[in-house]
Amino acid sequence: MLRLDVLTLFPEIFAPLFASIPARAQQAGLVAVHLHNLRQWGVGRHRQVDDTPYGGGPGMVLLAEPLFRATEAITALAPERPRVLLMSPQGPRLDQAAVFRLARESRLLLVCGHYEGLDERYREALVDEEVSIGDYVLSGGELAAMVLSDALIRVQPGAIDAESVRQDSFAEGLLDHPHYSRPATFRGMAVPPVLLSGNHAAIEKWRREQALVRTAERRPDLLSGS
Ligand code: ADE
């Protein structure tokens, strides 16, 4: 059972985590998702959560006080201390190996930052790990938190067929092989005959070769280990 706590200023945009496979995984008790609005821990009458940066410059900075208070309050909601992940383009880039590693944790707190930044003292004191979902900048960490959550949820044992997870792209460091379904010939395009042969060893070999060829053509970086 994985417990995901998400700290965000926009809890209302997390619908994807309550549809499809993530919804079923929660109904099955494989994962629990808890959304928390940072505004709840805002400072003063206006529940302020950000302010201008010391030293000047554009944008706003998320204040240390609400972040610390929220993290402490959310931590206290369950017996186990969560591993705190800050969604940020400055973290190491997420890959399937990191997904498998993080999916084994029992409790994660995903903090949605904003690119202008968040008070560095929070990152230093309470963040265990930063996670980027790619080398581009989003308006905030919310979409990144949804991407990470979805990837974590679908590999929870029982969420989807174990064989699908094993055969996913990247599961063995390779892209997936091509897939075909009926009819055997569609608009003059035939399915590779080996797939109709019933020879499981030959099919397995063909798929492995196709995965290698695709990976070499499209993502040589995955083969060279760089
Ligand atoms: N916040 C803004 N951009 C991001 C990215 N690429 N990954 C994770 N969090 C982000």
CSV table of C-alpha atoms and ligand atoms in Angstrom, one decimal:
chain,number,residue,atom,x,y,z
A,1,MET,CA,0.0,0.0,0.0
A,2,LEU,CA,1.4,3.4,-1.1
A,3,ARG,CA,0.2,6.6,0.5
A,4,LEU,CA,0.7,9.7,-1.7
A,5,ASP,CA,0.2,13.1,-0.1
A,6,VAL,CA,0.3,16.0,-2.5
A,7,LEU,CA,0.9,19.6,-1.4
A,8,THR,CA,-0.3,22.1,-4.0
A,9,LEU,CA,-2.0,25.5,-4.4
A,10,PHE,CA,-4.3,23.9,-7.1
A,11,PRO,CA,-5.8,20.6,-5.7
A,12,GLU,CA,-8.8,21.0,-8.1
A,13,ILE,CA,-6.7,20.2,-11.2
A,14,PHE,CA,-5.8,16.6,-10.1
A,15,ALA,CA,-8.7,14.9,-11.8
A,16,PRO,CA,-6.4,12.5,-13.8
A,17,LEU,CA,-5.5,10.8,-10.5
A,18,PHE,CA,-9.2,9.9,-9.9
A,19,ALA,CA,-9.9,8.3,-13.3
A,20,SER,CA,-9.0,5.1,-15.1
A,21,ILE,CA,-6.2,3.0,-13.7
A,22,PRO,CA,-5.4,5.3,-10.8
A,23,ALA,CA,-9.0,5.4,-9.7
A,24,ARG,CA,-9.2,1.6,-9.8
A,25,ALA,CA,-6.0,1.2,-7.9
A,26,GLN,CA,-7.4,3.4,-5.1
A,27,GLN,CA,-10.7,1.5,-5.0
A,28,ALA,CA,-8.7,-1.7,-4.7
A,29,GLY,CA,-6.8,-0.3,-1.8
A,30,LEU,CA,-3.4,-0.4,-3.5
A,31,VAL,CA,-2.8,3.3,-3.1
A,32,ALA,CA,-4.3,6.3,-1.3
A,33,VAL,CA,-4.0,9.8,-2.7
A,34,HIS,CA,-4.5,12.7,-0.4
A,35,LEU,CA,-4.5,16.3,-1.7
A,36,HIS,CA,-3.6,19.2,0.5
A,37,ASN,CA,-4.1,22.9,-0.3
A,38,LEU,CA,-1.0,24.9,0.7
A,39,ARG,CA,-3.3,27.9,1.2
A,40,GLN,CA,-4.6,26.2,4.3
A,41,TRP,CA,-1.2,27.0,6.0
A,42,GLY,CA,-1.0,30.5,4.5
A,43,VAL,CA,0.2,33.3,6.8
A,44,GLY,CA,-2.0,36.0,8.3
A,45,ARG,CA,-5.5,37.1,7.5
A,46,HIS,CA,-4.9,36.8,3.7
A,47,ARG,CA,-3.3,33.3,4.1
A,48,GLN,CA,-0.3,34.5,2.2
A,49,VAL,CA,1.8,31.8,0.6
A,50,ASP,CA,4.3,33.7,-1.4
A,51,ASP,CA,6.3,37.0,-1.5
A,52,THR,CA,8.8,38.8,-3.6
A,53,PRO,CA,12.4,37.5,-3.7
A,54,TYR,CA,15.1,39.1,-1.5
A,55,GLY,CA,17.6,40.7,-3.8
A,56,GLY,CA,14.9,41.5,-6.4
A,57,GLY,CA,14.0,39.9,-9.7
A,58,PRO,CA,10.9,38.6,-11.3
A,59,GLY,CA,8.3,36.3,-9.9
A,60,MET,CA,7.3,35.3,-6.4
A,61,VAL,CA,8.8,32.9,-4.0
A,62,LEU,CA,6.8,30.4,-1.9
A,63,LEU,CA,7.3,31.3,1.7
A,64,ALA,CA,9.2,29.0,4.1
A,65,GLU,CA,6.6,29.3,6.9
A,66,PRO,CA,3.5,27.8,5.1
A,67,LEU,CA,5.7,25.1,3.5
A,68,PHE,CA,7.2,24.0,6.8
A,69,ARG,CA,3.9,24.1,8.6
A,70,ALA,CA,2.1,22.2,5.9
A,71,THR,CA,4.9,19.5,5.7
A,72,GLU,CA,4.8,19.1,9.5
A,73,ALA,CA,1.0,18.9,9.6
A,74,ILE,CA,0.8,16.4,6.7
A,75,THR,CA,3.5,14.3,8.1
A,76,ALA,CA,1.5,14.0,11.4
A,77,LEU,CA,-1.5,12.6,9.5
A,78,ALA,CA,0.0,9.1,9.4
A,79,PRO,CA,2.5,7.2,11.6
A,80,GLU,CA,5.2,7.0,8.9
A,81,ARG,CA,7.3,9.9,7.9
A,82,PRO,CA,7.0,10.5,4.2
A,83,ARG,CA,9.8,10.8,1.8
A,84,VAL,CA,9.5,14.4,0.6
A,85,LEU,CA,9.8,14.9,-3.2
A,86,LEU,CA,10.0,18.4,-4.6
A,87,MET,CA,8.8,18.6,-8.2
A,88,SER,CA,11.3,20.9,-9.9
A,89,PRO,CA,13.0,21.2,-13.3
A,90,GLN,CA,16.3,21.4,-11.3
A,91,GLY,CA,16.1,17.8,-10.1
A,92,PRO,CA,17.4,14.7,-11.8
A,93,ARG,CA,15.2,13.7,-14.7
A,94,LEU,CA,12.6,11.0,-13.9
A,95,ASP,CA,13.1,7.6,-15.7
A,96,GLN,CA,11.5,4.2,-15.3
A,97,ALA,CA,14.3,3.0,-12.9
A,98,ALA,CA,13.5,5.9,-10.6
A,99,VAL,CA,9.8,5.1,-10.9
A,100,PHE,CA,10.4,1.5,-9.8
A,101,ARG,CA,12.6,2.7,-6.9
A,102,LEU,CA,10.1,5.3,-5.6
A,103,ALA,CA,7.2,2.9,-6.1
A,104,ARG,CA,8.6,0.7,-3.3
A,105,GLU,CA,8.3,3.5,-0.7
A,106,SER,CA,5.2,3.3,1.5
A,107,ARG,CA,4.7,7.0,1.9
A,108,LEU,CA,5.6,10.0,-0.4
A,109,LEU,CA,4.9,13.7,-0.1
A,110,LEU,CA,4.9,15.4,-3.5
A,111,VAL,CA,5.4,19.1,-3.2
A,112,CYS,CA,4.4,21.2,-6.2
A,113,GLY,CA,6.8,24.1,-6.5
A,114,HIS,CA,6.6,27.1,-8.8
A,115,TYR,CA,9.4,27.8,-11.1
A,116,GLU,CA,10.1,31.3,-9.8
A,117,GLY,CA,11.1,29.3,-6.8
A,118,LEU,CA,10.5,28.4,-3.2
A,119,ASP,CA,12.5,29.4,-0.2
A,120,GLU,CA,15.8,27.5,-0.3
A,121,ARG,CA,15.6,26.9,3.5
A,122,TYR,CA,12.6,24.6,2.9
A,123,ARG,CA,14.5,22.6,0.2
A,124,GLU,CA,17.6,22.3,2.5
A,125,ALA,CA,15.7,21.3,5.6
A,126,LEU,CA,12.8,19.1,4.5
A,127,VAL,CA,13.2,18.0,0.9
A,128,ASP,CA,14.7,14.5,0.5
A,129,GLU,CA,14.8,14.5,-3.3
A,130,GLU,CA,13.9,16.7,-6.3
A,131,VAL,CA,12.2,15.2,-9.4
A,132,SER,CA,12.1,16.7,-12.9
A,133,ILE,CA,9.9,15.2,-15.5
A,134,GLY,CA,12.0,16.6,-18.4
A,135,ASP,CA,14.1,19.4,-19.6
A,136,TYR,CA,11.4,22.0,-20.1
A,137,VAL,CA,9.6,24.3,-17.8
A,138,LEU,CA,6.0,23.9,-16.6
A,139,SER,CA,3.9,26.6,-14.9
A,140,GLY,CA,4.1,24.7,-11.7
A,141,GLY,CA,4.8,21.3,-10.3
A,142,GLU,CA,1.2,20.0,-10.5
A,143,LEU,CA,1.4,18.4,-13.9
A,144,ALA,CA,4.8,16.8,-12.9
A,145,ALA,CA,3.2,15.5,-9.7
A,146,MET,CA,0.4,13.9,-11.7
A,147,VAL,CA,2.8,12.4,-14.2
A,148,LEU,CA,4.9,10.9,-11.3
A,149,SER,CA,1.9,9.7,-9.4
A,150,ASP,CA,0.4,8.0,-12.4
A,151,ALA,CA,3.7,6.3,-13.2
A,152,LEU,CA,4.0,5.1,-9.5
A,153,ILE,CA,0.4,3.9,-9.3
A,154,ARG,CA,0.4,1.8,-12.4
A,155,VAL,CA,3.4,-0.2,-11.3
A,156,GLN,CA,1.9,-1.0,-7.8
A,157,PRO,CA,1.4,-4.8,-7.7
A,158,GLY,CA,-2.2,-5.6,-8.8
A,159,ALA,CA,-2.8,-2.2,-10.5
A,160,ILE,CA,-2.4,-3.7,-14.0
A,161,ASP,CA,-1.3,-7.0,-15.4
A,162,ALA,CA,2.2,-7.8,-14.0
A,163,GLU,CA,3.2,-9.0,-17.5
A,164,SER,CA,2.3,-5.6,-19.0
A,165,VAL,CA,4.6,-3.9,-16.5
A,166,ARG,CA,7.4,-6.4,-17.3
A,167,GLN,CA,6.9,-5.8,-21.0
A,168,ASP,CA,6.6,-1.9,-20.9
A,169,SER,CA,8.9,0.3,-22.8
A,170,PHE,CA,12.0,1.0,-20.6
A,171,ALA,CA,11.3,-2.0,-18.3
A,172,GLU,CA,14.4,-3.6,-19.5
A,173,GLY,CA,16.1,-0.5,-20.7
A,174,LEU,CA,14.6,-0.9,-24.2
A,175,LEU,CA,11.7,0.6,-26.1
A,176,ASP,CA,8.7,-1.6,-26.8
A,177,HIS,CA,8.2,-3.8,-29.9
A,178,PRO,CA,5.5,-3.1,-32.4
A,179,HIS,CA,2.0,-4.5,-31.8
A,180,TYR,CA,-0.7,-5.7,-34.2
A,181,SER,CA,-4.3,-7.0,-34.0
A,182,ARG,CA,-6.9,-8.2,-36.4
A,183,PRO,CA,-7.3,-8.2,-39.4
A,184,ALA,CA,-4.2,-10.0,-40.6
A,185,THR,CA,-4.2,-7.7,-43.7
A,186,PHE,CA,-5.5,-4.1,-43.4
A,187,ARG,CA,-5.7,-1.9,-46.6
A,188,GLY,CA,-3.0,-4.1,-48.1
A,189,MET,CA,-0.7,-3.9,-45.1
A,190,ALA,CA,0.1,-7.4,-43.8
A,191,VAL,CA,1.0,-8.3,-40.2
A,192,PRO,CA,4.5,-9.8,-39.9
A,193,PRO,CA,3.9,-13.5,-40.7
A,194,VAL,CA,5.9,-14.7,-37.6
A,195,LEU,CA,3.2,-13.3,-35.4
A,196,LEU,CA,0.7,-15.6,-37.1
A,197,SER,CA,3.0,-18.7,-36.9
A,198,GLY,CA,2.0,-19.8,-33.4
A,199,ASN,CA,5.8,-20.4,-32.8
A,200,HIS,CA,6.2,-18.7,-29.4
A,201,ALA,CA,10.0,-18.9,-29.3
A,202,ALA,CA,10.2,-17.3,-32.8
A,203,ILE,CA,7.7,-14.6,-31.8
A,204,GLU,CA,9.7,-13.9,-28.6
A,205,LYS,CA,12.9,-13.6,-30.7
A,206,TRP,CA,11.3,-11.3,-33.3
A,207,ARG,CA,9.9,-9.0,-30.6
A,208,ARG,CA,13.3,-8.8,-28.8
A,209,GLU,CA,15.0,-8.0,-32.2
A,210,GLN,CA,12.3,-5.4,-33.0
A,211,ALA,CA,12.8,-3.8,-29.6
A,212,LEU,CA,16.5,-3.6,-30.1
A,213,VAL,CA,16.2,-2.2,-33.6
A,214,ARG,CA,13.7,0.5,-32.5
A,215,THR,CA,15.9,1.4,-29.5
A,216,ALA,CA,19.0,1.7,-31.7
A,217,GLU,CA,17.2,3.8,-34.3
A,218,ARG,CA,15.2,6.1,-32.0
A,219,ARG,CA,17.0,6.1,-28.7
A,220,PRO,CA,20.6,5.1,-29.1
A,221,ASP,CA,21.3,6.8,-25.8
A,222,LEU,CA,19.5,4.0,-24.0
A,223,LEU,CA,21.9,1.4,-25.5
A,224,SER,CA,25.1,3.2,-24.9
A,225,GLY,CA,24.3,3.7,-21.2
A,226,SER,CA,24.8,7.4,-21.4
B,1,ADE,N1,8.0,22.3,-12.4
B,1,ADE,C1,8.2,23.1,-13.5
B,1,ADE,N2,8.8,22.4,-14.5
B,1,ADE,C2,9.0,21.1,-14.0
B,1,ADE,C3,9.6,20.0,-14.6
B,1,ADE,N3,10.1,19.9,-15.8
B,1,ADE,N4,9.6,18.9,-13.8
B,1,ADE,C4,9.2,18.9,-12.6
B,1,ADE,N5,8.6,20.0,-12.0
B,1,ADE,C5,8.5,21.1,-12.7
